[in-house]
Coordinates of C-alpha atoms and ligand atoms in Angstrom, one line a residue:
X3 CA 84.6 85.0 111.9
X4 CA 86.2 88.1 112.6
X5 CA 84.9 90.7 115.0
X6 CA 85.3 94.4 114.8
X7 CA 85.4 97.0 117.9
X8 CA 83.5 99.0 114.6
X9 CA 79.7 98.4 114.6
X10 CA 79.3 96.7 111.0
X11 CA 76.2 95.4 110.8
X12 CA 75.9 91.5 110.3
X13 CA 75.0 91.3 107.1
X14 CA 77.4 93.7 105.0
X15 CA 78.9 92.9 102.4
X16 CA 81.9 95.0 103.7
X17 CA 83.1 93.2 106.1
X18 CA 86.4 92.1 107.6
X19 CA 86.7 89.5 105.0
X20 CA 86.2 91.6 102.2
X21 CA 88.3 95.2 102.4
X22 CA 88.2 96.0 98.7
X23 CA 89.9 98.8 97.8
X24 CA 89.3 102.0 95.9
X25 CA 90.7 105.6 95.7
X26 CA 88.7 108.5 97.7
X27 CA 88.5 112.2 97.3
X28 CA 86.6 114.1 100.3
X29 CA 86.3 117.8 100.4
X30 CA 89.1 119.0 100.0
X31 CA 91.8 116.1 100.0
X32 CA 93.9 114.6 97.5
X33 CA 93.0 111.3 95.8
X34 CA 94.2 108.4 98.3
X35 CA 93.9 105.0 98.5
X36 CA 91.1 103.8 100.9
X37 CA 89.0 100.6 101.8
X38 CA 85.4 100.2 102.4
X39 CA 84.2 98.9 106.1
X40 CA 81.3 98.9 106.9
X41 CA 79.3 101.8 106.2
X42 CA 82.6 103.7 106.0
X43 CA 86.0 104.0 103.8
X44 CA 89.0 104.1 105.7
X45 CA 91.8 106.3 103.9
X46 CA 94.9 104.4 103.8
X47 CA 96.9 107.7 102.9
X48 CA 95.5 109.2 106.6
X49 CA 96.7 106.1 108.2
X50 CA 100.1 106.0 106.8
X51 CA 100.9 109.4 107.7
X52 CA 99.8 108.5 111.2
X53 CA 102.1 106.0 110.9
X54 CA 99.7 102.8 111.7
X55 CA 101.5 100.7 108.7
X56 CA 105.1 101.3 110.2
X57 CA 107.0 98.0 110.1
X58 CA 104.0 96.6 108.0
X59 CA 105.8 97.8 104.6
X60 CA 108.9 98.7 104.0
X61 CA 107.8 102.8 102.6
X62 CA 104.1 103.1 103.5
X63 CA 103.9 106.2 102.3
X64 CA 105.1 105.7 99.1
X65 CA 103.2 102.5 98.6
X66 CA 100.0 104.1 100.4
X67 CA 99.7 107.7 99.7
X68 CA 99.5 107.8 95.9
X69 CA 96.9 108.5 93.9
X70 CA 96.3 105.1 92.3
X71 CA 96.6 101.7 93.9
X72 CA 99.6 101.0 91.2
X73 CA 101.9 101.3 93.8
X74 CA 100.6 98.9 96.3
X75 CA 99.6 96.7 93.2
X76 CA 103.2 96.5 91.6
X77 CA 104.3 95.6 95.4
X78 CA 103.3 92.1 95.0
X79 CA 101.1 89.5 96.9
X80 CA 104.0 89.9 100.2
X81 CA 102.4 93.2 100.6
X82 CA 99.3 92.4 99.9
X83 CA 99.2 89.8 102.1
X84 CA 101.1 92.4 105.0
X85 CA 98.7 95.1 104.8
X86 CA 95.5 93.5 104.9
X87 CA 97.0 91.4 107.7
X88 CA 97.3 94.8 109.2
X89 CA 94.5 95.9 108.1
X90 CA 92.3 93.6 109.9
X91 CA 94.6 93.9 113.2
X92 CA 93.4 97.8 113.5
X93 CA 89.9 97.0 113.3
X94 CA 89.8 94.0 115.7
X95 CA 92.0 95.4 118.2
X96 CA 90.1 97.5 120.5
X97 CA 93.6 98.9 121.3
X98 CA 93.6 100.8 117.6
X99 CA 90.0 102.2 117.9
X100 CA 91.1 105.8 119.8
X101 CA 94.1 106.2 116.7
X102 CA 91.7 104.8 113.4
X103 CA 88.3 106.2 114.2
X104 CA 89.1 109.4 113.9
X105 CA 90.2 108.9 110.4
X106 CA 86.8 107.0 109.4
X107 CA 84.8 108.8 106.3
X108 CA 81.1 107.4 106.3
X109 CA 80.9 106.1 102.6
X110 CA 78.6 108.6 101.6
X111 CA 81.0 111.2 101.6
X112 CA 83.6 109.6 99.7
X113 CA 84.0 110.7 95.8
X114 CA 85.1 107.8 93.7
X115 CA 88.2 108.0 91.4
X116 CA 89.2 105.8 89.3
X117 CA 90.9 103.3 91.3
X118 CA 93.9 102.4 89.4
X119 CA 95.8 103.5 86.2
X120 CA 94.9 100.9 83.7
X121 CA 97.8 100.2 81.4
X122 CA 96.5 97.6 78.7
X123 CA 93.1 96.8 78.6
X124 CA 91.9 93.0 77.3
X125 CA 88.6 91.6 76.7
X126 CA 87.6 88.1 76.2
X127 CA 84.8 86.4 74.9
X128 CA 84.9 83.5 77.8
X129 CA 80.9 82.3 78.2
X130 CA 79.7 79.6 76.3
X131 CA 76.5 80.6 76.7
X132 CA 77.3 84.2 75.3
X133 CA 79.0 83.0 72.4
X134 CA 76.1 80.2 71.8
X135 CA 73.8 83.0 72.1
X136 CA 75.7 85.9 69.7
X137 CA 76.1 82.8 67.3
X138 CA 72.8 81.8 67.2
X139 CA 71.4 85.1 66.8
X140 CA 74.0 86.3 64.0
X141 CA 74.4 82.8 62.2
X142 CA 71.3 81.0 62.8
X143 CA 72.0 77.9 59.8
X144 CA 75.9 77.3 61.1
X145 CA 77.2 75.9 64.3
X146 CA 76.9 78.3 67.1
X147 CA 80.8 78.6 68.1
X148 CA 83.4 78.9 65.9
X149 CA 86.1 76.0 65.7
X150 CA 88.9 77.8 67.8
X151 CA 86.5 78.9 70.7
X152 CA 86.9 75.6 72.3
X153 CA 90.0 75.8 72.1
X154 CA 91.7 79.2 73.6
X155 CA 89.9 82.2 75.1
X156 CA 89.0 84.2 72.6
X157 CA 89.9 88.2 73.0
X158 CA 90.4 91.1 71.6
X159 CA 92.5 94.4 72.9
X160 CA 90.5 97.0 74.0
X161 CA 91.0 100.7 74.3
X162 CA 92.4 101.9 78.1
X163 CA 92.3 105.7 77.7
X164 CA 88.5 105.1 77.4
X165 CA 88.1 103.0 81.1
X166 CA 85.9 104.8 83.2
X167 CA 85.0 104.2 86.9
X168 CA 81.7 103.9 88.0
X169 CA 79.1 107.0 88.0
X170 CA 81.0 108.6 84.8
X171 CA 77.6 109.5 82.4
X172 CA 78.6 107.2 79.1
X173 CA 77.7 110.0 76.1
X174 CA 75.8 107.7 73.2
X175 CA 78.7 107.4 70.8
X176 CA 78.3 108.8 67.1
X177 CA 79.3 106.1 64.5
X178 CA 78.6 104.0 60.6
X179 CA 76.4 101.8 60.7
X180 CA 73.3 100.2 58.2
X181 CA 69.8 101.5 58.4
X182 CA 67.8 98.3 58.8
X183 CA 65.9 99.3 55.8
X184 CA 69.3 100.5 53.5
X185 CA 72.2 98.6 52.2
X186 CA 74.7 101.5 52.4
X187 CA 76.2 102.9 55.7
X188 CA 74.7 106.5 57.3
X189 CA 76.6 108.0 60.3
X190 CA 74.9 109.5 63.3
X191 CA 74.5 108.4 66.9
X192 CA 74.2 104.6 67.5
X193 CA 70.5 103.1 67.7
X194 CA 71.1 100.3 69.2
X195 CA 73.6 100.9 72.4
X196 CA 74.1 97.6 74.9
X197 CA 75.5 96.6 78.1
X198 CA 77.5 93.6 78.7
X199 CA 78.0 92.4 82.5
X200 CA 81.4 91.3 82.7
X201 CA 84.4 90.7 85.7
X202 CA 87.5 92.5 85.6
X203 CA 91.1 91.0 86.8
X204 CA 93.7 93.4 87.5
X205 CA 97.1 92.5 87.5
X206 CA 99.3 94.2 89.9
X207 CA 103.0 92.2 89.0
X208 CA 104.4 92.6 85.8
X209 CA 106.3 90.3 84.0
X210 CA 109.3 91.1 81.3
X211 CA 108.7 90.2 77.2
X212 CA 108.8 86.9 77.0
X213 CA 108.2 85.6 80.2
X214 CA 104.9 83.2 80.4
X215 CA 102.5 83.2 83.4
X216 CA 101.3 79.5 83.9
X217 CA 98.0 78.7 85.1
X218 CA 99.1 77.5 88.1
X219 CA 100.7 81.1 89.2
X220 CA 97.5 83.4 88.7
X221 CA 97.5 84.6 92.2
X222 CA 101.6 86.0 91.6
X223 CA 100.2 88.5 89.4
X224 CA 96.6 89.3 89.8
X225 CA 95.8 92.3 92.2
X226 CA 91.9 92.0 92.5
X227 CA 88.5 91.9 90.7
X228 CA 86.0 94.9 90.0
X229 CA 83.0 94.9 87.5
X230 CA 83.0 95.7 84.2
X231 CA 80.6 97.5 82.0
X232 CA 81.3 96.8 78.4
X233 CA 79.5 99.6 76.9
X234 CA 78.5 98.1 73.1
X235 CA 77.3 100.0 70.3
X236 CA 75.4 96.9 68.1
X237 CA 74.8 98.7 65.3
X238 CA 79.0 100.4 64.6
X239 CA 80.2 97.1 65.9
X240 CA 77.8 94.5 63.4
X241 CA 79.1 96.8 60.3
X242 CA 82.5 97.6 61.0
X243 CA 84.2 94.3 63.0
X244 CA 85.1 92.0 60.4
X245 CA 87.8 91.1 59.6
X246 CA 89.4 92.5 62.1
X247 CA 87.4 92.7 65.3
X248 CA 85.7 95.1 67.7
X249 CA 86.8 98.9 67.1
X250 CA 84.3 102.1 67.7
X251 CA 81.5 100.0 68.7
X252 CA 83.3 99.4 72.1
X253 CA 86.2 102.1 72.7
X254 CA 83.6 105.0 73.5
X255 CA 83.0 103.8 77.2
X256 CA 83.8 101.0 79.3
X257 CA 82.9 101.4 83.6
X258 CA 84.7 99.6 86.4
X259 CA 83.4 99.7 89.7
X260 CA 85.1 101.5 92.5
X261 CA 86.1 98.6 95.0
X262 CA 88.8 96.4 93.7
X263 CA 87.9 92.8 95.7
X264 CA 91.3 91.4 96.6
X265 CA 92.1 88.2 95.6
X266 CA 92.3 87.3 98.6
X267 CA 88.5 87.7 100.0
X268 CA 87.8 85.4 96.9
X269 CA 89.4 82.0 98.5
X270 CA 85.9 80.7 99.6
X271 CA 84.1 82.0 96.2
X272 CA 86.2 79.8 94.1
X273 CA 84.5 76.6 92.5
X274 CA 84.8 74.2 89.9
X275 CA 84.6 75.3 86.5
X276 CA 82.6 73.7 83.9
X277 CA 84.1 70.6 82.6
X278 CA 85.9 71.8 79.7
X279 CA 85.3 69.0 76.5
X280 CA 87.6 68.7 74.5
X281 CA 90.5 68.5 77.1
X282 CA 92.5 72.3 76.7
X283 CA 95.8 72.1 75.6
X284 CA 99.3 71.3 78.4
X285 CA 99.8 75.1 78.3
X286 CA 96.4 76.2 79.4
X287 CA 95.8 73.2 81.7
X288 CA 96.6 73.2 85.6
X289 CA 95.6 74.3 88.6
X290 CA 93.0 76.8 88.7
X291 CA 89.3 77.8 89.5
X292 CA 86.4 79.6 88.4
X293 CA 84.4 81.9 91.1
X294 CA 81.1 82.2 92.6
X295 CA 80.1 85.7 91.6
X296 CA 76.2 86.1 91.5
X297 CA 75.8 89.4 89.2
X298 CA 72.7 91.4 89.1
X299 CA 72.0 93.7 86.0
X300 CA 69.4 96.6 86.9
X301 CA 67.7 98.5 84.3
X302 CA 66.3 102.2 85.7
X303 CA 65.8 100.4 89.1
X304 CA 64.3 96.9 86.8
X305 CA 66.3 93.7 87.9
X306 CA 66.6 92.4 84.4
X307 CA 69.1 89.8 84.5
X308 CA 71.2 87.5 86.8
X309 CA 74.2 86.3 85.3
X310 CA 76.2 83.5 87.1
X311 CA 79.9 84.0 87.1
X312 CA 80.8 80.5 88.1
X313 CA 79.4 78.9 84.6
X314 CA 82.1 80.6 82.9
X315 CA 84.0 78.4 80.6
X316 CA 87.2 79.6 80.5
X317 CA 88.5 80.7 83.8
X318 CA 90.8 84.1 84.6
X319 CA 93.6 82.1 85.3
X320 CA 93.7 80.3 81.8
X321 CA 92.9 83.5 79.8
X322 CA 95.7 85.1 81.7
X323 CA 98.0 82.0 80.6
X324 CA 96.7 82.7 77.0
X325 CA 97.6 86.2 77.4
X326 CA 100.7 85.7 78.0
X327 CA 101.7 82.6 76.0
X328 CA 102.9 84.1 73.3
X329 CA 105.8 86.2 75.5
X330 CA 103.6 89.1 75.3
X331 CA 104.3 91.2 78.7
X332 CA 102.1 91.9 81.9
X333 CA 102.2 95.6 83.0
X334 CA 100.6 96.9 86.3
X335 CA 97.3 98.2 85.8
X336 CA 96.5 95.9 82.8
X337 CA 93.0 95.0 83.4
X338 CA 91.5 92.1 81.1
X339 CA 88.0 91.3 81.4
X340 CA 85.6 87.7 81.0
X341 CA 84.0 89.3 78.7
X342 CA 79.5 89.1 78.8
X343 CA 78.6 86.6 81.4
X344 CA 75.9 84.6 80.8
X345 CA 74.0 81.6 82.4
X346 CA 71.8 78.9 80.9
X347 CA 68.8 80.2 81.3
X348 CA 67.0 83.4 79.7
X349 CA 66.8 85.5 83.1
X350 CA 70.7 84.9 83.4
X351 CA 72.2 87.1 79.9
X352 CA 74.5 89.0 80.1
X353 CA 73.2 91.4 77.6
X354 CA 70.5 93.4 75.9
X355 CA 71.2 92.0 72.7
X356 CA 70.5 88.1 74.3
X357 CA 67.8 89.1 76.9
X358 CA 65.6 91.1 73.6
X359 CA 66.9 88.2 71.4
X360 CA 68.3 91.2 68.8
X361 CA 65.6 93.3 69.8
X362 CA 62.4 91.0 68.9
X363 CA 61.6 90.4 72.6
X364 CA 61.6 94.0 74.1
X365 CA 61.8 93.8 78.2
X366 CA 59.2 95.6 80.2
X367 CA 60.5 97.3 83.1
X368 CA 58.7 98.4 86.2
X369 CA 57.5 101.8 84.8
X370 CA 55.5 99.5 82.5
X371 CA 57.9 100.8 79.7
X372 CA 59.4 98.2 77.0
X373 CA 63.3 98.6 76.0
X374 CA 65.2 96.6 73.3
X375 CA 68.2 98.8 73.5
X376 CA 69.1 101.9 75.7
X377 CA 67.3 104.6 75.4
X378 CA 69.0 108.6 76.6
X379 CA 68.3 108.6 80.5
X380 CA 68.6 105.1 80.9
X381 CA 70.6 104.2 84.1
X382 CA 72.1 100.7 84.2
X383 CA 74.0 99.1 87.0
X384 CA 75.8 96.0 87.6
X385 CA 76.2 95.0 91.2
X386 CA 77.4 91.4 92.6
X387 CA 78.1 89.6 95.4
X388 CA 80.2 86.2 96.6
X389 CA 80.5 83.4 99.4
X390 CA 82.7 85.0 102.4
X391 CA 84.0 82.5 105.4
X392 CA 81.3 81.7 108.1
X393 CA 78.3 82.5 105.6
X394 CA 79.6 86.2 105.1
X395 CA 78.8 88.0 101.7
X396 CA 81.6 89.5 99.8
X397 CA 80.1 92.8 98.0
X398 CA 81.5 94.3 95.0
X399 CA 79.0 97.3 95.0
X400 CA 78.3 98.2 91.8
X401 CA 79.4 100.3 88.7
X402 CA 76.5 102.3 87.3
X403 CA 75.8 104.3 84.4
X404 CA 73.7 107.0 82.8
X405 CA 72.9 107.3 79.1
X406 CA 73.2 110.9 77.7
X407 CA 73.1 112.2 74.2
X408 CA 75.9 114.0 72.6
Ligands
CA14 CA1 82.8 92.6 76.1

């Protein structure tokens, strides 16, 4: 395992291994790109300028200095690979202590920005047990999943302008909807607002119209992972999503978390995914893996769920294939998203709308208060963690969110 000249305690989650990456404001400074290490971020902007990633990349400052992580995303897994490689050298080298410490920001101190301009934003609908559970709840005499569900990931396009990063309060959205008791539609603020726990993939390499990205070449294209927050407004999106999908009832809000985890801290978190019956079709078949994420959904301080990434049925790599299968192009900064994770068992949903079973089953949090839906002041975060080498802990902190009313 690698050792740091930088006291990081044993057990963080921001280790060597890990290095996500997020962009930083501090007093007075411009937005820069910057990881976390420890219990400090280290501003990669600072370290360019003091020309520690000279000879790493071919412009560091250009690649390092702006403020988004598009530019170092678009660069492509070469660069990637070259500056956390370099990276890593600063922090084990003793030799680099006297020229990086001095540039070290304890975390506290650092005001999150969103970390990267999201071009396109996807999400899919990729847990069985989600879909299982939405189906049962919505058509309780039919077959839980629809016919195609098995067969491609099902998604939707989402609304980018609308992507928030963590700690961003989520204002209750306004919308129609059906008064349980009415037939006809009033407007007003939404009564029953959700959360879905979801995983975010970022690509960082584009690709040109119709170009394809094959299973087997996920790691070409994708940048890193963050958490998603898929604000969900039950009541807009139940009366105004068919026939043509989810519109208002999602693109009011939707939180990432800060860190971006490369792709590359993820090699020991991948796994097997679930056996996928019936067999998926040559172009969305190959070589690819789910990942161990364990996700944690805390309601106002309340652990009310613990969604296991790894039981997802379709995996990032064949929704990006399905993505792009029809020539459709990759752009940096697209972000497409798993959609709710959840687990077999009732403690693992993804949701409010699956944990209260549609609200019949309110939760009881530690204030000895009951919610079926959010109420204003509610504060929910999403936080997970993943295998690193040795027995480390990859940590994806967490992207949070406060209810207030319009
Ligand atoms: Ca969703």
């Amino acid at each position: 395992m690698a050792r740091s000249w930088l006291d990081i305690p044993a057990d963080s989650g921001f280790g060597l291994n890990n290095l996500p990456y997020g962009v930083i404001t501090y007093g007075d400074s411009p937005p820069q790109p910057a990881v976390a290490i420890g219990h400090y971020a280290f501003p990669l902007g600072l370290a360019a300028e003091a020309g520690l990633f000279d000879g790493v990349v071919e412009e560091p400052a250009a690649v390092l200095t702006a403020p988004t992580l598009n530019p170092l995303m678009s660069a492509g897994p070469r660069v990637w690979h070259a500056v956390r490689t370099r990276i890593i050298d600063l922090f084990e080298s003793r030799g680099h202590a006297a020229a990086v410490q001095p540039l070290l920001l304890p975390l506290p101190r650092a005001k999150h920005h969103l970390p990267f301009a999201v071009a396109d934003y996807v999400d899919f609908f990729s847990s069985r047990h989600h879909a299982e559970n939405l189906g049962r709840i919505f058509r309780p005499d039919s077959e839980p999943l629809l016919p195609n569900w098995v067969h491609l990931p099902v998604g939707y396009h989402g609304r980018a302008g609308s992507i928030v990063v963590s700690g961003a309060p989520i204002t209750r959205p306004h919308g129609q909807r059906i008064p349980p008791t009415d037939t006809e539609p009033v407007f007003g603020p939404t009564i029953r607002l959700d959360v879905e726990a979801e995983v975010g993939f970022i690509v960082g390499v584009p690709t040109q119209i119709g170009q394809t990205v094959p299973v087997d070449n996920f790691s070409d294209h994708v940048f890193g992972v963050v958490l998603v927050n898929d604000w969900s407004a039950r009541d807009i999106q139940a009366w105004e999503y068919q026939p043509l999908g989810p519109f208002l009832g999602k693109s009011f809000a939707t939180s990432v978390s800060p860190w971006v985890v490369p792709l590359e801290a993820l090699t020991e978190a991948h796994v097997a995914p679930p056996l996928q019956d019936p067999p998926p079709l040559p172009h969305l078949a190959g070589d690819h893996w789910g990942f161990d994420l364990r996700l944690r959904i805390e309601l106002n301080g309340t652990t009310v769920s613990e969604p296991p990434f790894s039981t997802l049925y379709w995996t990032p790599a064949q929704q990006l294939a399905h993505l792009t299968s029809n020539g459709s192009p990759l752009r940096t900064g697209d972000l497409f998203a798993s959609g709710t994770v959840s687990g077999p068992e009732p403690a693992q949903r993804g949701s409010l709308i699956e944990l209260t079973w549609n609200g019949s089953q309110p939760l009881q949090l530690a204030d000895s208060s009951t919610r079926t839906f959010l109420a204003d002041g509610d504060t929910v975060s999403i936080s997970a963690v993943a295998p690193g080498p040795g027995g480390t802990r990859i940590d994806f902190g967490s992207v949070v969110g406060t209810v207030q009313s319009r």
